[in-house]
Amino acid sequence: MGTREFSEQPLEEKAITGVIEELERQAAENPSKLEIRRDGDRVIVNGEIEVDALVMVVVGALAGGP
């Protein structure tokens, strides 16, 4: 998703998109520790999450940043 598309989304949608993308990034980086699976509008998460990185995504969305 491009920066322009991200900045045009409503705040809640930015946070949701950012969280899912960050979880998927973490899972891709270390698949033995984290598994993410989408099930419709739900996300199934199994494993360890880097909370600091996840929080930064949410704070960025609340601040209106990309």
PDB file of N, CA and C in Angstrom:
ATOM      1  N   MET A   1       0.844  -1.168   0.000  1.00  0.00           N
ATOM      2  CA  MET A   1       0.000   0.000   0.000  1.00  0.00           C
ATOM      3  C   MET A   1       0.886   1.225   0.000  1.00  0.00           C
ATOM      4  N   GLY A   2       0.622   2.164  -0.887  1.00  0.00           N
ATOM      5  CA  GLY A   2       1.435   3.361  -0.990  1.00  0.00           C
ATOM      6  C   GLY A   2       1.136   4.351   0.108  1.00  0.00           C
ATOM      7  N   THR A   3       2.043   5.278   0.323  1.00  0.00           N
ATOM      8  CA  THR A   3       1.889   6.289   1.363  1.00  0.00           C
ATOM      9  C   THR A   3       0.640   7.134   1.138  1.00  0.00           C
ATOM     10  N   ARG A   4       0.380   7.502  -0.105  1.00  0.00           N
ATOM     11  CA  ARG A   4      -0.790   8.327  -0.390  1.00  0.00           C
ATOM     12  C   ARG A   4      -2.077   7.596  -0.024  1.00  0.00           C
ATOM     13  N   GLU A   5      -2.187   6.328  -0.409  1.00  0.00           N
ATOM     14  CA  GLU A   5      -3.374   5.542  -0.076  1.00  0.00           C
ATOM     15  C   GLU A   5      -3.537   5.441   1.430  1.00  0.00           C
ATOM     16  N   PHE A   6      -2.444   5.227   2.144  1.00  0.00           N
ATOM     17  CA  PHE A   6      -2.495   5.082   3.597  1.00  0.00           C
ATOM     18  C   PHE A   6      -2.964   6.376   4.238  1.00  0.00           C
ATOM     19  N   SER A   7      -2.481   7.522   3.758  1.00  0.00           N
ATOM     20  CA  SER A   7      -2.818   8.800   4.380  1.00  0.00           C
ATOM     21  C   SER A   7      -4.261   9.211   4.117  1.00  0.00           C
ATOM     22  N   GLU A   8      -4.916   8.625   3.121  1.00  0.00           N
ATOM     23  CA  GLU A   8      -6.299   8.961   2.813  1.00  0.00           C
ATOM     24  C   GLU A   8      -7.302   8.091   3.571  1.00  0.00           C
ATOM     25  N   GLN A   9      -6.843   7.098   4.297  1.00  0.00           N
ATOM     26  CA  GLN A   9      -7.736   6.208   5.028  1.00  0.00           C
ATOM     27  C   GLN A   9      -8.206   6.871   6.320  1.00  0.00           C
ATOM     28  N   PRO A  10      -9.418   6.520   6.803  1.00  0.00           N
ATOM     29  CA  PRO A  10      -9.844   6.974   8.120  1.00  0.00           C
ATOM     30  C   PRO A  10      -8.880   6.443   9.187  1.00  0.00           C
ATOM     31  N   LEU A  11      -8.789   7.138  10.305  1.00  0.00           N
ATOM     32  CA  LEU A  11      -7.832   6.814  11.363  1.00  0.00           C
ATOM     33  C   LEU A  11      -7.932   5.364  11.830  1.00  0.00           C
ATOM     34  N   GLU A  12      -9.137   4.884  12.100  1.00  0.00           N
ATOM     35  CA  GLU A  12      -9.307   3.504  12.574  1.00  0.00           C
ATOM     36  C   GLU A  12      -8.809   2.506  11.534  1.00  0.00           C
ATOM     37  N   GLU A  13      -9.116   2.771  10.275  1.00  0.00           N
ATOM     38  CA  GLU A  13      -8.685   1.869   9.208  1.00  0.00           C
ATOM     39  C   GLU A  13      -7.163   1.881   9.067  1.00  0.00           C
ATOM     40  N   LYS A  14      -6.544   3.056   9.244  1.00  0.00           N
ATOM     41  CA  LYS A  14      -5.077   3.140   9.203  1.00  0.00           C
ATOM     42  C   LYS A  14      -4.463   2.271  10.291  1.00  0.00           C
ATOM     43  N   ALA A  15      -5.020   2.363  11.509  1.00  0.00           N
ATOM     44  CA  ALA A  15      -4.485   1.587  12.624  1.00  0.00           C
ATOM     45  C   ALA A  15      -4.645   0.090  12.370  1.00  0.00           C
ATOM     46  N   ILE A  16      -5.810  -0.321  11.898  1.00  0.00           N
ATOM     47  CA  ILE A  16      -6.059  -1.737  11.623  1.00  0.00           C
ATOM     48  C   ILE A  16      -5.111  -2.252  10.548  1.00  0.00           C
ATOM     49  N   THR A  17      -5.019  -1.510   9.452  1.00  0.00           N
ATOM     50  CA  THR A  17      -4.142  -1.905   8.351  1.00  0.00           C
ATOM     51  C   THR A  17      -2.700  -1.978   8.824  1.00  0.00           C
ATOM     52  N   GLY A  18      -2.277  -0.969   9.568  1.00  0.00           N
ATOM     53  CA  GLY A  18      -0.904  -0.938  10.067  1.00  0.00           C
ATOM     54  C   GLY A  18      -0.586  -2.099  10.983  1.00  0.00           C
ATOM     55  N   VAL A  19      -1.512  -2.429  11.880  1.00  0.00           N
ATOM     56  CA  VAL A  19      -1.295  -3.539  12.816  1.00  0.00           C
ATOM     57  C   VAL A  19      -1.184  -4.859  12.056  1.00  0.00           C
ATOM     58  N   ILE A  20      -2.096  -5.096  11.123  1.00  0.00           N
ATOM     59  CA  ILE A  20      -2.059  -6.350  10.358  1.00  0.00           C
ATOM     60  C   ILE A  20      -0.781  -6.443   9.540  1.00  0.00           C
ATOM     61  N   GLU A  21      -0.411  -5.350   8.880  1.00  0.00           N
ATOM     62  CA  GLU A  21       0.819  -5.365   8.085  1.00  0.00           C
ATOM     63  C   GLU A  21       2.051  -5.588   8.963  1.00  0.00           C
ATOM     64  N   GLU A  22       2.068  -4.990  10.150  1.00  0.00           N
ATOM     65  CA  GLU A  22       3.206  -5.179  11.054  1.00  0.00           C
ATOM     66  C   GLU A  22       3.266  -6.619  11.558  1.00  0.00           C
ATOM     67  N   LEU A  23       2.125  -7.194  11.891  1.00  0.00           N
ATOM     68  CA  LEU A  23       2.104  -8.592  12.320  1.00  0.00           C
ATOM     69  C   LEU A  23       2.588  -9.509  11.197  1.00  0.00           C
ATOM     70  N   GLU A  24       2.142  -9.237   9.979  1.00  0.00           N
ATOM     71  CA  GLU A  24       2.587 -10.042   8.840  1.00  0.00           C
ATOM     72  C   GLU A  24       4.087  -9.870   8.596  1.00  0.00           C
ATOM     73  N   ARG A  25       4.598  -8.653   8.782  1.00  0.00           N
ATOM     74  CA  ARG A  25       6.035  -8.411   8.623  1.00  0.00           C
ATOM     75  C   ARG A  25       6.815  -9.211   9.655  1.00  0.00           C
ATOM     76  N   GLN A  26       6.361  -9.162  10.913  1.00  0.00           N
ATOM     77  CA  GLN A  26       7.035  -9.900  11.973  1.00  0.00           C
ATOM     78  C   GLN A  26       6.995 -11.396  11.703  1.00  0.00           C
ATOM     79  N   ALA A  27       5.860 -11.900  11.235  1.00  0.00           N
ATOM     80  CA  ALA A  27       5.734 -13.334  10.941  1.00  0.00           C
ATOM     81  C   ALA A  27       6.651 -13.735   9.794  1.00  0.00           C
ATOM     82  N   ALA A  28       6.761 -12.884   8.786  1.00  0.00           N
ATOM     83  CA  ALA A  28       7.640 -13.193   7.650  1.00  0.00           C
ATOM     84  C   ALA A  28       9.106 -13.173   8.078  1.00  0.00           C
ATOM     85  N   GLU A  29       9.421 -12.286   9.004  1.00  0.00           N
ATOM     86  CA  GLU A  29      10.794 -12.158   9.486  1.00  0.00           C
ATOM     87  C   GLU A  29      11.206 -13.347  10.353  1.00  0.00           C
ATOM     88  N   ASN A  30      10.266 -13.898  11.091  1.00  0.00           N
ATOM     89  CA  ASN A  30      10.597 -14.998  11.997  1.00  0.00           C
ATOM     90  C   ASN A  30       9.432 -15.995  12.065  1.00  0.00           C
ATOM     91  N   PRO A  31       9.205 -16.760  10.996  1.00  0.00           N
ATOM     92  CA  PRO A  31       8.049 -17.657  10.933  1.00  0.00           C
ATOM     93  C   PRO A  31       8.050 -18.776  11.974  1.00  0.00           C
ATOM     94  N   SER A  32       9.204 -19.081  12.551  1.00  0.00           N
ATOM     95  CA  SER A  32       9.226 -20.126  13.573  1.00  0.00           C
ATOM     96  C   SER A  32       8.666 -19.628  14.911  1.00  0.00           C
ATOM     97  N   LYS A  33       8.559 -18.305  15.071  1.00  0.00           N
ATOM     98  CA  LYS A  33       8.058 -17.750  16.331  1.00  0.00           C
ATOM     99  C   LYS A  33       6.682 -17.123  16.227  1.00  0.00           C
ATOM    100  N   LEU A  34       6.233 -16.813  14.994  1.00  0.00           N
ATOM    101  CA  LEU A  34       4.949 -16.140  14.840  1.00  0.00           C
ATOM    102  C   LEU A  34       4.256 -16.602  13.571  1.00  0.00           C
ATOM    103  N   GLU A  35       2.989 -16.953  13.714  1.00  0.00           N
ATOM    104  CA  GLU A  35       2.158 -17.356  12.579  1.00  0.00           C
ATOM    105  C   GLU A  35       0.919 -16.467  12.547  1.00  0.00           C
ATOM    106  N   ILE A  36       0.640 -15.892  11.395  1.00  0.00           N
ATOM    107  CA  ILE A  36      -0.524 -15.029  11.197  1.00  0.00           C
ATOM    108  C   ILE A  36      -1.363 -15.630  10.087  1.00  0.00           C
ATOM    109  N   ARG A  37      -2.664 -15.681  10.327  1.00  0.00           N
ATOM    110  CA  ARG A  37      -3.569 -16.203   9.302  1.00  0.00           C
ATOM    111  C   ARG A  37      -4.823 -15.343   9.294  1.00  0.00           C
ATOM    112  N   ARG A  38      -5.259 -14.953   8.112  1.00  0.00           N
ATOM    113  CA  ARG A  38      -6.498 -14.184   7.984  1.00  0.00           C
ATOM    114  C   ARG A  38      -7.656 -15.144   7.781  1.00  0.00           C
ATOM    115  N   ASP A  39      -8.768 -14.836   8.431  1.00  0.00           N
ATOM    116  CA  ASP A  39      -9.996 -15.617   8.295  1.00  0.00           C
ATOM    117  C   ASP A  39     -11.139 -14.622   8.148  1.00  0.00           C
ATOM    118  N   GLY A  40     -11.398 -14.237   6.896  1.00  0.00           N
ATOM    119  CA  GLY A  40     -12.397 -13.198   6.655  1.00  0.00           C
ATOM    120  C   GLY A  40     -11.911 -11.881   7.216  1.00  0.00           C
ATOM    121  N   ASP A  41     -12.696 -11.282   8.104  1.00  0.00           N
ATOM    122  CA  ASP A  41     -12.283 -10.010   8.699  1.00  0.00           C
ATOM    123  C   ASP A  41     -11.584 -10.210  10.045  1.00  0.00           C
ATOM    124  N   ARG A  42     -11.204 -11.442  10.318  1.00  0.00           N
ATOM    125  CA  ARG A  42     -10.469 -11.755  11.552  1.00  0.00           C
ATOM    126  C   ARG A  42      -9.033 -12.137  11.220  1.00  0.00           C
ATOM    127  N   VAL A  43      -8.157 -11.977  12.213  1.00  0.00           N
ATOM    128  CA  VAL A  43      -6.760 -12.379  12.075  1.00  0.00           C
ATOM    129  C   VAL A  43      -6.454 -13.331  13.217  1.00  0.00           C
ATOM    130  N   ILE A  44      -5.939 -14.505  12.888  1.00  0.00           N
ATOM    131  CA  ILE A  44      -5.544 -15.483  13.897  1.00  0.00           C
ATOM    132  C   ILE A  44      -4.042 -15.350  14.088  1.00  0.00           C
ATOM    133  N   VAL A  45      -3.633 -15.121  15.335  1.00  0.00           N
ATOM    134  CA  VAL A  45      -2.236 -14.890  15.675  1.00  0.00           C
ATOM    135  C   VAL A  45      -1.791 -15.977  16.638  1.00  0.00           C
ATOM    136  N   ASN A  46      -0.649 -16.615  16.327  1.00  0.00           N
ATOM    137  CA  ASN A  46      -0.107 -17.659  17.183  1.00  0.00           C
ATOM    138  C   ASN A  46       1.395 -17.432  17.322  1.00  0.00           C
ATOM    139  N   GLY A  47       1.824 -17.043  18.502  1.00  0.00           N
ATOM    140  CA  GLY A  47       3.249 -16.884  18.729  1.00  0.00           C
ATOM    141  C   GLY A  47       3.623 -15.593  19.417  1.00  0.00           C
ATOM    142  N   GLU A  48       4.912 -15.267  19.305  1.00  0.00           N
ATOM    143  CA  GLU A  48       5.487 -14.092  19.970  1.00  0.00           C
ATOM    144  C   GLU A  48       5.353 -12.860  19.089  1.00  0.00           C
ATOM    145  N   ILE A  49       4.983 -11.737  19.723  1.00  0.00           N
ATOM    146  CA  ILE A  49       4.829 -10.467  19.011  1.00  0.00           C
ATOM    147  C   ILE A  49       5.776  -9.445  19.623  1.00  0.00           C
ATOM    148  N   GLU A  50       6.453  -8.679  18.752  1.00  0.00           N
ATOM    149  CA  GLU A  50       7.274  -7.562  19.205  1.00  0.00           C
ATOM    150  C   GLU A  50       6.324  -6.391  19.464  1.00  0.00           C
ATOM    151  N   VAL A  51       5.934  -6.227  20.726  1.00  0.00           N
ATOM    152  CA  VAL A  51       4.920  -5.241  21.084  1.00  0.00           C
ATOM    153  C   VAL A  51       5.395  -3.816  20.794  1.00  0.00           C
ATOM    154  N   ASP A  52       6.659  -3.517  21.035  1.00  0.00           N
ATOM    155  CA  ASP A  52       7.169  -2.165  20.784  1.00  0.00           C
ATOM    156  C   ASP A  52       6.942  -1.754  19.334  1.00  0.00           C
ATOM    157  N   ALA A  53       7.258  -2.635  18.396  1.00  0.00           N
ATOM    158  CA  ALA A  53       7.079  -2.333  16.977  1.00  0.00           C
ATOM    159  C   ALA A  53       5.600  -2.166  16.645  1.00  0.00           C
ATOM    160  N   LEU A  54       4.760  -2.984  17.240  1.00  0.00           N
ATOM    161  CA  LEU A  54       3.329  -2.910  17.002  1.00  0.00           C
ATOM    162  C   LEU A  54       2.751  -1.596  17.529  1.00  0.00           C
ATOM    163  N   VAL A  55       3.184  -1.196  18.706  1.00  0.00           N
ATOM    164  CA  VAL A  55       2.721   0.056  19.299  1.00  0.00           C
ATOM    165  C   VAL A  55       3.145   1.250  18.446  1.00  0.00           C
ATOM    166  N   MET A  56       4.347   1.200  17.905  1.00  0.00           N
ATOM    167  CA  MET A  56       4.816   2.304  17.064  1.00  0.00           C
ATOM    168  C   MET A  56       3.926   2.476  15.833  1.00  0.00           C
ATOM    169  N   VAL A  57       3.419   1.384  15.285  1.00  0.00           N
ATOM    170  CA  VAL A  57       2.509   1.463  14.143  1.00  0.00           C
ATOM    171  C   VAL A  57       1.221   2.172  14.555  1.00  0.00           C
ATOM    172  N   VAL A  58       0.684   1.816  15.697  1.00  0.00           N
ATOM    173  CA  VAL A  58      -0.554   2.426  16.176  1.00  0.00           C
ATOM    174  C   VAL A  58      -0.332   3.901  16.477  1.00  0.00           C
ATOM    175  N   VAL A  59       0.755   4.238  17.145  1.00  0.00           N
ATOM    176  CA  VAL A  59       1.059   5.635  17.460  1.00  0.00           C
ATOM    177  C   VAL A  59       1.222   6.430  16.165  1.00  0.00           C
ATOM    178  N   GLY A  60       1.873   5.846  15.178  1.00  0.00           N
ATOM    179  CA  GLY A  60       2.016   6.511  13.891  1.00  0.00           C
ATOM    180  C   GLY A  60       0.673   6.781  13.234  1.00  0.00           C
ATOM    181  N   ALA A  61      -0.240   5.828  13.329  1.00  0.00           N
ATOM    182  CA  ALA A  61      -1.570   6.012  12.755  1.00  0.00           C
ATOM    183  C   ALA A  61      -2.336   7.114  13.502  1.00  0.00           C
ATOM    184  N   LEU A  62      -2.212   7.145  14.816  1.00  0.00           N
ATOM    185  CA  LEU A  62      -2.897   8.168  15.607  1.00  0.00           C
ATOM    186  C   LEU A  62      -2.321   9.549  15.365  1.00  0.00           C
ATOM    187  N   ALA A  63      -1.032   9.603  15.066  1.00  0.00           N
ATOM    188  CA  ALA A  63      -0.379  10.887  14.792  1.00  0.00           C
ATOM    189  C   ALA A  63      -0.665  11.359  13.374  1.00  0.00           C
ATOM    190  N   GLY A  64      -1.274  10.487  12.572  1.00  0.00           N
ATOM    191  CA  GLY A  64      -1.611  10.861  11.210  1.00  0.00           C
ATOM    192  C   GLY A  64      -0.469  10.635  10.237  1.00  0.00           C
ATOM    193  N   GLY A  65       0.579   9.951  10.679  1.00  0.00           N
ATOM    194  CA  GLY A  65       1.716   9.701   9.802  1.00  0.00           C
ATOM    195  C   GLY A  65       1.501   8.479   8.950  1.00  0.00           C
ATOM    196  N   PRO A  66       2.349   8.306   7.920  1.00  0.00           N
ATOM    197  CA  PRO A  66       2.245   7.132   7.045  1.00  0.00           C
ATOM    198  C   PRO A  66       2.720   5.873   7.722  1.00  0.00           C
TER     199      PRO A  66
END
